[in-house]
């Protein structure tokens, strides 16, 4: 539905049930985004003391969250370099050569069986 995770968790904690929290979020979507921009949370809106406010949840998620864009770009470049190096060092025909060798051995064995069957 497009709600921020922090505001959903705060609403669930504040209202206690999913239905009440959803009704609140659906009824006041602009209020939640405006308050998130100002750094307030649902407990400040309703005047209740909540130990799990939106700002606290956001702070926690940033510490354990995904990589920043610059870190992700650095990892992407490193992965691209590794893949490129592997491709440059690999022999394109090595896997094909192994298969041809195995097939050649199998054909030679088959021909040997045919010739032994004809001689018998």
GROMACS .gro file of C-alpha atoms in nm:
model
  120
    1UNK     CA    1   0.000   0.000   0.000
    2UNK     CA    2   0.304   0.224   0.008
    3UNK     CA    3   0.346   0.298   0.379
    4UNK     CA    4   0.687   0.335   0.536
    5UNK     CA    5   0.783   0.035   0.745
    6UNK     CA    6   0.863   0.251   1.047
    7UNK     CA    7   0.521   0.416   1.050
    8UNK     CA    8   0.348   0.078   1.011
    9UNK     CA    9   0.543  -0.074   1.300
   10UNK     CA   10   0.474   0.230   1.516
   11UNK     CA   11   0.102   0.215   1.432
   12UNK     CA   12   0.088  -0.157   1.511
   13UNK     CA   13   0.258  -0.098   1.843
   14UNK     CA   14   0.038   0.200   1.927
   15UNK     CA   15  -0.301   0.055   1.827
   16UNK     CA   16  -0.238  -0.309   1.916
   17UNK     CA   17  -0.429  -0.467   1.627
   18UNK     CA   18  -0.361  -0.482   1.257
   19UNK     CA   19  -0.710  -0.361   1.169
   20UNK     CA   20  -0.695  -0.050   1.389
   21UNK     CA   21  -0.344   0.033   1.268
   22UNK     CA   22  -0.448  -0.012   0.904
   23UNK     CA   23  -0.755   0.207   0.951
   24UNK     CA   24  -0.537   0.476   1.104
   25UNK     CA   25  -0.279   0.454   0.824
   26UNK     CA   26  -0.544   0.461   0.552
   27UNK     CA   27  -0.724   0.752   0.713
   28UNK     CA   28  -0.423   0.978   0.749
   29UNK     CA   29  -0.154   0.904   0.487
   30UNK     CA   30  -0.052   1.268   0.437
   31UNK     CA   31  -0.017   1.326   0.810
   32UNK     CA   32   0.223   1.034   0.843
   33UNK     CA   33   0.449   1.145   0.559
   34UNK     CA   34   0.453   1.504   0.682
   35UNK     CA   35   0.542   1.392   1.033
   36UNK     CA   36   0.811   1.158   0.906
   37UNK     CA   37   0.969   1.449   0.723
   38UNK     CA   38   0.963   1.658   1.042
   39UNK     CA   39   1.105   1.372   1.250
   40UNK     CA   40   0.799   1.312   1.470
   41UNK     CA   41   0.632   0.979   1.537
   42UNK     CA   42   0.282   0.850   1.608
   43UNK     CA   43   0.321   0.872   1.984
   44UNK     CA   44   0.380   1.247   1.954
   45UNK     CA   45   0.069   1.284   1.734
   46UNK     CA   46  -0.156   1.108   1.983
   47UNK     CA   47   0.017   1.225   2.301
   48UNK     CA   48   0.099   0.875   2.425
   49UNK     CA   49   0.431   0.744   2.543
   50UNK     CA   50   0.555   0.478   2.303
   51UNK     CA   51   0.892   0.307   2.343
   52UNK     CA   52   0.893   0.204   1.975
   53UNK     CA   53   0.858   0.527   1.780
   54UNK     CA   54   0.910   0.568   1.407
   55UNK     CA   55   1.235   0.759   1.455
   56UNK     CA   56   1.377   0.479   1.672
   57UNK     CA   57   1.281   0.211   1.420
   58UNK     CA   58   1.433   0.412   1.137
   59UNK     CA   59   1.758   0.452   1.333
   60UNK     CA   60   1.777   0.081   1.400
   61UNK     CA   61   1.702  -0.016   1.040
   62UNK     CA   62   1.977   0.213   0.909
   63UNK     CA   63   2.236   0.041   1.128
   64UNK     CA   64   2.138  -0.306   1.008
   65UNK     CA   65   2.007  -0.210   0.667
   66UNK     CA   66   2.136  -0.277   0.317
   67UNK     CA   67   2.453  -0.132   0.173
   68UNK     CA   68   2.465   0.230   0.073
   69UNK     CA   69   2.468   0.310  -0.298
   70UNK     CA   70   2.841   0.384  -0.302
   71UNK     CA   71   2.921   0.056  -0.122
   72UNK     CA   72   2.697  -0.133  -0.364
   73UNK     CA   73   2.869   0.027  -0.663
   74UNK     CA   74   3.210  -0.066  -0.522
   75UNK     CA   75   3.097  -0.427  -0.476
   76UNK     CA   76   2.952  -0.431  -0.828
   77UNK     CA   77   3.280  -0.310  -0.976
   78UNK     CA   78   3.474  -0.571  -0.776
   79UNK     CA   79   3.241  -0.848  -0.895
   80UNK     CA   80   3.265  -0.730  -1.256
   81UNK     CA   81   3.644  -0.730  -1.232
   82UNK     CA   82   3.647  -1.085  -1.089
   83UNK     CA   83   3.412  -1.215  -1.360
   84UNK     CA   84   3.610  -1.042  -1.635
   85UNK     CA   85   3.936  -1.188  -1.504
   86UNK     CA   86   3.787  -1.538  -1.493
   87UNK     CA   87   3.661  -1.504  -1.850
   88UNK     CA   88   3.995  -1.377  -1.977
   89UNK     CA   89   4.189  -1.658  -1.809
   90UNK     CA   90   3.951  -1.936  -1.913
   91UNK     CA   91   4.001  -2.148  -2.222
   92UNK     CA   92   3.681  -2.136  -2.423
   93UNK     CA   93   3.745  -2.480  -2.574
   94UNK     CA   94   3.864  -2.665  -2.262
   95UNK     CA   95   3.518  -2.795  -2.168
   96UNK     CA   96   3.450  -2.885  -2.531
   97UNK     CA   97   3.783  -3.069  -2.557
   98UNK     CA   98   3.701  -3.283  -2.253
   99UNK     CA   99   3.361  -3.379  -2.396
  100UNK     CA  100   3.512  -3.467  -2.734
  101UNK     CA  101   3.777  -3.680  -2.566
  102UNK     CA  102   3.516  -3.870  -2.362
  103UNK     CA  103   3.297  -3.920  -2.668
  104UNK     CA  104   3.598  -4.039  -2.868
  105UNK     CA  105   3.683  -4.293  -2.599
  106UNK     CA  106   3.321  -4.414  -2.591
  107UNK     CA  107   3.314  -4.452  -2.971
  108UNK     CA  108   3.645  -4.643  -2.968
  109UNK     CA  109   3.510  -4.877  -2.700
  110UNK     CA  110   3.188  -4.929  -2.899
  111UNK     CA  111   3.385  -5.009  -3.215
  112UNK     CA  112   3.602  -5.253  -3.020
  113UNK     CA  113   3.288  -5.427  -2.891
  114UNK     CA  114   3.148  -5.447  -3.245
  115UNK     CA  115   3.466  -5.595  -3.384
  116UNK     CA  116   3.491  -5.850  -3.101
  117UNK     CA  117   3.126  -5.948  -3.159
  118UNK     CA  118   3.191  -5.999  -3.531
  119UNK     CA  119   3.500  -6.210  -3.463
  120UNK     CA  120   3.321  -6.432  -3.216
   0.00000   0.00000   0.00000
